[in-house]
Coordinates of C-alpha atoms and ligand atoms in Angstrom, one line a residue:
X285 CA 0.0 0.5 0.1
X286 CA 1.0 3.3 -0.9
X287 CA 0.3 6.3 1.4
X288 CA 1.3 10.0 1.2
X289 CA 1.5 12.0 4.2
X290 CA 1.9 15.4 4.4
X291 CA 1.0 18.2 7.6
X292 CA 0.9 21.9 8.1
X293 CA 3.3 23.3 10.9
X294 CA 1.2 22.7 13.9
X295 CA 0.9 18.6 12.8
X296 CA 4.7 18.2 11.6
X297 CA 5.4 16.7 14.9
X298 CA 3.4 14.4 14.3
X299 CA 3.9 13.3 10.9
X300 CA 7.4 12.8 12.3
X301 CA 5.8 10.0 14.4
X302 CA 3.8 8.8 12.7
X303 CA 5.6 8.5 9.1
X304 CA 8.6 6.7 11.2
X305 CA 6.3 3.9 12.9
X306 CA 4.2 3.6 9.4
X307 CA 8.4 2.8 7.6
X308 CA 9.2 0.5 10.8
X309 CA 6.4 -1.2 10.6
X310 CA 7.4 -2.3 6.6
X311 CA 3.5 -2.9 5.8
X312 CA 3.7 0.7 3.7
X313 CA 5.3 2.6 1.1
X314 CA 5.5 5.8 2.7
X315 CA 6.1 9.4 0.7
X316 CA 6.1 12.1 3.0
X317 CA 4.6 15.4 1.3
X318 CA 6.0 17.8 3.4
X319 CA 7.4 20.3 5.4
X320 CA 10.6 19.0 6.0
X321 CA 10.4 20.8 9.5
X322 CA 8.1 23.2 11.4
X323 CA 9.9 26.4 11.3
X324 CA 7.7 28.4 8.7
X325 CA 3.8 28.4 9.3
X326 CA 2.2 27.4 6.3
X327 CA -1.1 26.6 5.4
X328 CA -3.1 23.5 5.8
X329 CA -5.7 23.7 2.4
X330 CA -1.8 23.9 0.3
X331 CA -1.4 20.3 1.6
X332 CA -4.8 18.8 1.9
X333 CA -4.4 19.2 -1.7
X334 CA -1.5 18.1 -2.9
X335 CA -1.7 14.6 -0.6
X336 CA -5.9 14.7 -1.9
X337 CA -4.9 14.8 -4.9
X338 CA -2.7 12.2 -5.1
X339 CA -5.3 9.9 -3.6
X340 CA -7.6 11.1 -6.5
X341 CA -5.3 10.9 -9.0
X342 CA -4.2 7.0 -7.8
X343 CA -0.4 7.6 -7.3
X344 CA -1.4 7.0 -3.4
X345 CA -3.3 4.6 -2.1
X346 CA -4.5 6.6 1.2
X347 CA -2.8 9.7 2.7
X348 CA -2.7 10.1 6.2
X349 CA -3.0 14.8 6.6
X350 CA -2.2 16.3 10.2
X351 CA -2.7 20.2 10.9
X352 CA -2.9 21.4 14.8
X353 CA -6.8 20.0 15.4
X354 CA -7.1 17.6 12.2
X355 CA -10.6 20.2 11.2
X356 CA -8.8 22.3 8.8
X357 CA -7.1 19.8 7.1
X358 CA -10.1 17.1 6.9
X359 CA -12.8 20.4 5.7
X360 CA -9.8 20.7 2.7
X361 CA -9.3 17.0 1.3
X362 CA -12.6 16.8 1.5
X363 CA -13.2 18.8 -1.3
X364 CA -11.7 17.2 -3.8
X365 CA -13.6 14.7 -5.7
X366 CA -12.7 10.7 -4.6
X367 CA -11.5 11.7 -1.5
X368 CA -13.0 10.4 1.6
X369 CA -11.1 12.2 4.3
X370 CA -11.9 10.8 7.8
X371 CA -11.1 13.2 11.3
X372 CA -10.9 11.0 13.5
X373 CA -10.2 11.2 17.4
X374 CA -10.8 7.9 18.5
X375 CA -9.4 4.5 17.0
X376 CA -13.3 3.6 16.9
X377 CA -14.5 5.6 14.9
X378 CA -10.9 5.2 12.0
X379 CA -12.4 1.7 12.5
X380 CA -15.8 2.3 11.6
X381 CA -14.5 5.4 8.9
X382 CA -12.7 1.4 6.9
X383 CA -16.1 -0.3 7.8
X384 CA -18.6 1.5 6.7
X385 CA -17.1 4.6 4.8
X386 CA -14.3 3.4 2.8
X387 CA -12.3 6.1 3.9
X388 CA -9.3 7.1 2.1
X389 CA -7.8 10.1 3.6
X390 CA -7.0 10.1 7.6
X391 CA -7.6 13.4 9.7
X392 CA -5.6 13.7 13.3
X393 CA -5.0 17.0 15.6
X394 CA -1.4 16.9 16.0
X395 CA -2.6 19.5 19.5
X396 CA -5.2 17.5 20.2
X397 CA -4.0 13.8 20.4
X398 CA -1.4 12.3 22.6
X399 CA 1.5 10.5 20.7
X400 CA 0.5 6.4 21.4
X401 CA -3.5 7.6 21.1
X402 CA -2.4 8.5 17.1
X403 CA -0.1 5.2 17.0
X404 CA -3.3 3.3 17.8
X405 CA -5.8 5.5 15.1
X406 CA -3.4 4.8 12.3
X407 CA -2.8 0.6 12.8
X408 CA -6.6 0.5 13.0
X409 CA -7.2 2.8 10.2
X410 CA -4.4 0.9 8.0
X411 CA -5.3 -2.5 8.9
X412 CA -9.2 -2.2 8.5
X413 CA -10.7 -3.6 5.0
X414 CA -14.4 -2.0 3.5
X415 CA -16.5 -4.3 4.6
X416 CA -19.2 -3.2 0.7
X417 CA -22.4 -4.1 0.8
X418 CA -25.0 -2.4 1.8
X419 CA -21.9 0.0 2.7
X420 CA -21.3 0.8 -1.1
X421 CA -24.7 1.7 -2.0
X422 CA -24.0 5.1 0.2
X423 CA -20.4 5.5 -1.5
X424 CA -22.2 5.1 -4.8
X425 CA -24.3 8.1 -3.7
X426 CA -21.8 10.3 -2.3
X427 CA -20.3 9.6 -5.9
X428 CA -23.7 10.6 -7.4
X429 CA -24.2 13.8 -5.1
X430 CA -20.3 15.1 -6.6
X431 CA -21.4 14.7 -10.1
X432 CA -24.8 16.9 -9.1
X433 CA -22.6 19.5 -7.9
X434 CA -20.7 19.1 -10.8
X435 CA -17.6 18.8 -9.1
X436 CA -17.5 14.7 -10.0
X437 CA -14.7 15.1 -12.8
X438 CA -12.6 12.7 -10.8
X439 CA -9.0 13.6 -11.3
X440 CA -8.5 9.9 -12.5
X441 CA -10.2 9.2 -16.1
X442 CA -12.6 6.2 -14.8
X443 CA -15.6 6.1 -15.3
X444 CA -18.3 8.2 -13.6
X445 CA -22.0 6.4 -11.6
X446 CA -24.7 8.5 -11.9
X447 CA -28.2 8.1 -10.2
X448 CA -30.8 10.2 -11.1
X449 CA -33.1 12.0 -7.8
X450 CA -34.9 13.7 -10.7
X451 CA -38.7 14.3 -8.7
X452 CA -40.0 12.8 -11.8
X453 CA -38.0 9.6 -12.3
X454 CA -38.1 8.7 -8.1
X455 CA -42.1 9.2 -8.6
X456 CA -42.3 6.7 -11.8
X457 CA -39.5 4.6 -10.3
X458 CA -42.2 4.1 -6.9
X459 CA -44.5 3.1 -9.7
X460 CA -42.6 0.4 -11.3
X461 CA -41.7 -1.0 -8.5
X462 CA -44.9 -1.3 -7.6
X463 CA -45.9 -4.9 -7.6
X464 CA -49.6 -3.8 -8.1
X465 CA -48.4 -2.1 -11.2
X466 CA -50.0 -3.5 -14.3
X467 CA -48.2 -4.8 -17.6
X468 CA -49.8 -1.8 -19.3
X469 CA -48.5 1.0 -16.7
X470 CA -45.2 -0.6 -16.2
X471 CA -44.3 -0.7 -20.3
X472 CA -45.2 3.0 -20.2
X473 CA -43.6 4.0 -17.2
X474 CA -40.3 2.1 -18.2
X475 CA -40.3 4.7 -21.4
X476 CA -41.3 7.7 -19.2
X477 CA -38.4 6.9 -17.0
X478 CA -35.9 6.1 -20.1
X479 CA -37.4 8.9 -21.7
X480 CA -36.6 12.1 -19.1
X481 CA -33.5 9.7 -17.8
X482 CA -31.9 10.3 -22.0
X483 CA -32.8 13.7 -21.6
X484 CA -30.1 14.7 -19.4
X485 CA -28.1 12.0 -20.0
X486 CA -27.2 14.2 -23.7
X487 CA -27.0 16.7 -22.2
X488 CA -23.2 17.2 -22.8
X489 CA -23.9 16.3 -26.2
X490 CA -21.5 18.4 -29.1
X491 CA -23.0 21.6 -31.2
X492 CA -22.3 22.9 -34.7
X493 CA -24.2 26.3 -35.4
X494 CA -26.6 25.8 -38.7
X495 CA -28.1 28.5 -40.4
X496 CA -32.0 28.5 -40.1
X497 CA -34.6 30.6 -42.1
X498 CA -37.3 31.2 -40.3
X499 CA -40.9 33.5 -41.7
X500 CA -39.3 35.9 -40.5
X501 CA -35.4 36.1 -41.6
X502 CA -32.1 34.1 -41.6
X503 CA -30.6 33.6 -38.2
X504 CA -26.9 31.3 -37.1
X505 CA -29.2 28.1 -34.4
X506 CA -27.5 24.5 -33.5
X507 CA -27.8 21.0 -34.5
X508 CA -26.1 17.8 -33.2
X509 CA -23.0 17.8 -34.7
X510 CA -21.3 14.4 -35.9
X511 CA -22.5 11.1 -36.5
X512 CA -24.6 11.4 -32.5
X513 CA -26.4 8.2 -30.9
X514 CA -26.8 4.5 -30.7
X515 CA -29.0 2.6 -28.7
X516 CA -28.5 -0.9 -27.9
X517 CA -31.3 -2.5 -26.3
X518 CA -29.8 -5.9 -24.3
X519 CA -32.8 -8.5 -25.0
X520 CA -35.1 -8.9 -24.3
X521 CA -35.8 -6.6 -21.0
X522 CA -34.6 -3.6 -22.8
X523 CA -36.7 -3.0 -25.6
X524 CA -39.1 -1.7 -23.0
X525 CA -36.7 1.3 -23.1
X526 CA -36.3 1.8 -26.4
X527 CA -39.5 3.5 -27.5
X528 CA -38.9 6.1 -24.7
X529 CA -35.9 7.0 -26.1
X530 CA -36.4 7.3 -29.6
X531 CA -39.8 9.8 -29.1
X532 CA -36.6 12.3 -28.1
X533 CA -33.6 11.2 -30.5
X534 CA -35.8 9.8 -34.0
X535 CA -32.8 9.9 -35.5
X536 CA -30.3 7.4 -33.1
X537 CA -29.5 4.2 -34.6
X538 CA -30.5 0.9 -33.1
X539 CA -28.3 -2.5 -32.6
X540 CA -29.7 -5.4 -30.9
X541 CA -27.8 -7.8 -28.6
X542 CA -29.1 -11.6 -27.1
X543 CA -27.8 -13.1 -24.6
X544 CA -28.0 -15.6 -22.3
X545 CA -26.6 -17.4 -19.7
X546 CA -25.4 -20.6 -19.8
X547 CA -27.1 -23.1 -17.5
X548 CA -23.6 -24.9 -16.1
X549 CA -20.6 -22.2 -16.1
X550 CA -24.2 -19.4 -15.7
X551 CA -21.7 -17.1 -17.9
X552 CA -23.4 -15.0 -20.4
X553 CA -23.4 -16.4 -23.8
X554 CA -24.1 -14.2 -27.4
X555 CA -26.8 -15.6 -29.7
X556 CA -27.7 -12.3 -31.4
X557 CA -26.0 -9.5 -31.6
X558 CA -26.5 -6.2 -34.8
X559 CA -24.8 -3.9 -34.8
X560 CA -25.1 -0.2 -36.8
X561 CA -22.1 0.2 -40.1
X562 CA -20.6 3.5 -38.2
X563 CA -21.1 1.9 -34.1
X564 CA -17.3 3.2 -33.9
X565 CA -18.4 7.2 -34.8
X566 CA -21.8 7.2 -32.4
X567 CA -22.0 7.6 -28.9
X568 CA -23.5 4.2 -27.3
X569 CA -26.0 3.4 -25.1
X570 CA -26.1 0.1 -24.2
X571 CA -29.9 -0.3 -22.8
X572 CA -30.2 -3.2 -19.5
X573 CA -33.2 -1.5 -16.8
X574 CA -31.6 -4.1 -14.4
X575 CA -28.4 -4.0 -13.6
X576 CA -27.9 -6.9 -11.4
X577 CA -24.4 -9.1 -10.9
X578 CA -23.5 -6.7 -14.2
X579 CA -22.2 -10.6 -15.9
X580 CA -24.6 -9.6 -19.2
X581 CA -24.2 -6.2 -18.7
X582 CA -20.0 -6.7 -18.6
X583 CA -20.2 -8.9 -21.8
X584 CA -22.5 -6.8 -23.4
X585 CA -19.8 -4.0 -22.9
X586 CA -17.2 -6.3 -23.9
X587 CA -19.5 -6.8 -27.7
X588 CA -20.2 -3.8 -28.1
X589 CA -16.0 -2.8 -27.5
X590 CA -15.3 -5.6 -30.2
X591 CA -17.3 -5.0 -32.6
X592 CA -15.2 -1.1 -32.4
X593 CA -17.7 1.0 -30.0
X594 CA -15.6 3.4 -28.1
X595 CA -17.6 6.1 -26.6
X596 CA -19.9 3.6 -24.4
X597 CA -22.2 4.2 -21.6
X598 CA -25.0 1.6 -19.6
X599 CA -28.4 3.0 -18.8
X600 CA -30.4 0.8 -16.0
X601 CA -33.8 1.5 -14.4
X602 CA -32.3 -0.4 -11.3
X603 CA -28.7 -1.2 -10.1
X604 CA -26.8 -3.7 -7.8
X605 CA -23.9 -2.3 -5.9
X606 CA -22.6 -5.6 -7.1
X607 CA -23.5 -5.1 -10.3
X608 CA -22.0 -1.2 -10.2
X609 CA -18.3 -2.9 -9.0
X610 CA -18.1 -5.5 -11.7
X611 CA -19.0 -3.0 -14.8
X612 CA -16.6 -0.4 -13.3
X613 CA -13.7 -2.8 -12.8
X614 CA -14.8 -4.9 -16.3
X615 CA -14.8 -1.6 -18.2
X616 CA -13.4 1.1 -16.4
X617 CA -14.0 4.0 -18.5
X618 CA -17.4 2.9 -19.1
X619 CA -20.8 5.7 -17.6
X620 CA -23.4 4.2 -15.6
X621 CA -26.7 5.5 -15.3
X622 CA -29.3 4.4 -13.4
X623 CA -32.8 6.2 -11.4
X624 CA -31.8 4.0 -9.1
X625 CA -28.9 2.2 -6.7
X626 CA -31.2 -0.2 -4.4
X627 CA -29.6 -2.5 -1.6
X628 CA -28.0 -6.1 -2.6
X629 CA -28.8 -9.1 -4.7
X630 CA -30.7 -12.4 -3.2
X631 CA -29.3 -15.6 -3.5
X632 CA -30.9 -16.1 -6.8
X633 CA -29.7 -13.1 -7.9
X634 CA -32.5 -10.9 -8.2
X635 CA -31.6 -6.9 -6.7
X636 CA -33.1 -6.0 -3.6
X637 CA -36.0 -4.1 -3.1
X638 CA -36.1 -4.2 -7.0
X639 CA -38.8 -4.5 -9.0
X640 CA -38.9 -7.9 -9.4
X641 CA -38.2 -9.6 -13.5
X642 CA -38.3 -6.6 -15.8
X643 CA -39.2 -8.4 -19.0
X644 CA -41.5 -10.6 -17.3
X645 CA -43.0 -7.3 -16.3
X646 CA -42.6 -5.5 -19.2
X647 CA -44.0 -8.7 -21.2
X648 CA -46.4 -10.1 -19.2
X649 CA -45.2 -13.7 -19.5
X650 CA -45.2 -14.5 -16.1
Ligands
RB5_38 C1 -2.8 26.3 12.9 O1 -2.9 26.7 14.0 C2 -4.3 25.3 13.3 O2 -5.6 26.5 12.6 C3 -4.1 25.0 12.4 O3 -2.9 23.8 12.4 C4 -5.5 23.8 11.5 O4 -5.4 23.2 13.1 C5 -7.0 23.8 11.6 O5 -7.6 23.6 11.2

């Protein structure tokens, strides 16, 4: 594990102590980012940014920041997208900040903590692993909040997860979850949700100026530039999202992917794939209402990429943390858009609370 450590003048002595302790233990590679001594008063935000950015970029796995109280360092470091800084004054908080919050930066108060207490906190924090499960969902929600506030341009070039919190989307998601919603309503709602999502997903499509003659004058307006969109439903449930998107983007090309799960290997196997010829030039939205284990979504993305697809996003109605992790680890460049992020998968691989089997509910086949 690589650890970046830094302080201001008030945290310098504790930084020296902790860095030496880590080096002696030999469990981590320590990068001391300064200062070299405490003869000059320094501003804690400068060091919080240096260490925080090293962690957010992936240059360090974790960071340690020490100022007088730890408060300034934690506030400043938490402004950096991808940094989860925990200010800890006791070992129990440090332990839970790893178990539940997956904190990647530890902030400590050099003027507050006795040295032996700081060492105890450090050892627990270093040796405790993130628990995952329901806590992953909460972290994805923090990441979604970063995206929403416009600060989510993480320094690393990783794909993002966007969970739609728009009231209209959330309202309709509650209705599709309801087991008493009829097939007709379910179908309509899935189309509506997909349409609302694509309105937001396409926010950054590039525009080019075009000349338009109105009944009164010739003017310059804007049209979407280039080859535009391809939407690719994964059969069969993905079909339920197509029309809602085509209503807004009627010129999008539509590809189709069919996958089934081999009953013996449990791996997804392709049985159909027909994609637009110019797929490599298009922004691609792969549609699958349920992102459960992520196995078929990841295989669908593999397939699209192997046929030349470059700019790929995955659009779902409900995602499970397990599926999000799988897709991000297999395809770190792919953005995931989902109307909701649920708790977990049950033993049969169904998303809980979810909405049941989207294909059956769309086509009335249950
Ligand atoms: C420096 O005097 C002090 O304000 C700083 O180290 C830190 O405690 C701020 O939160």
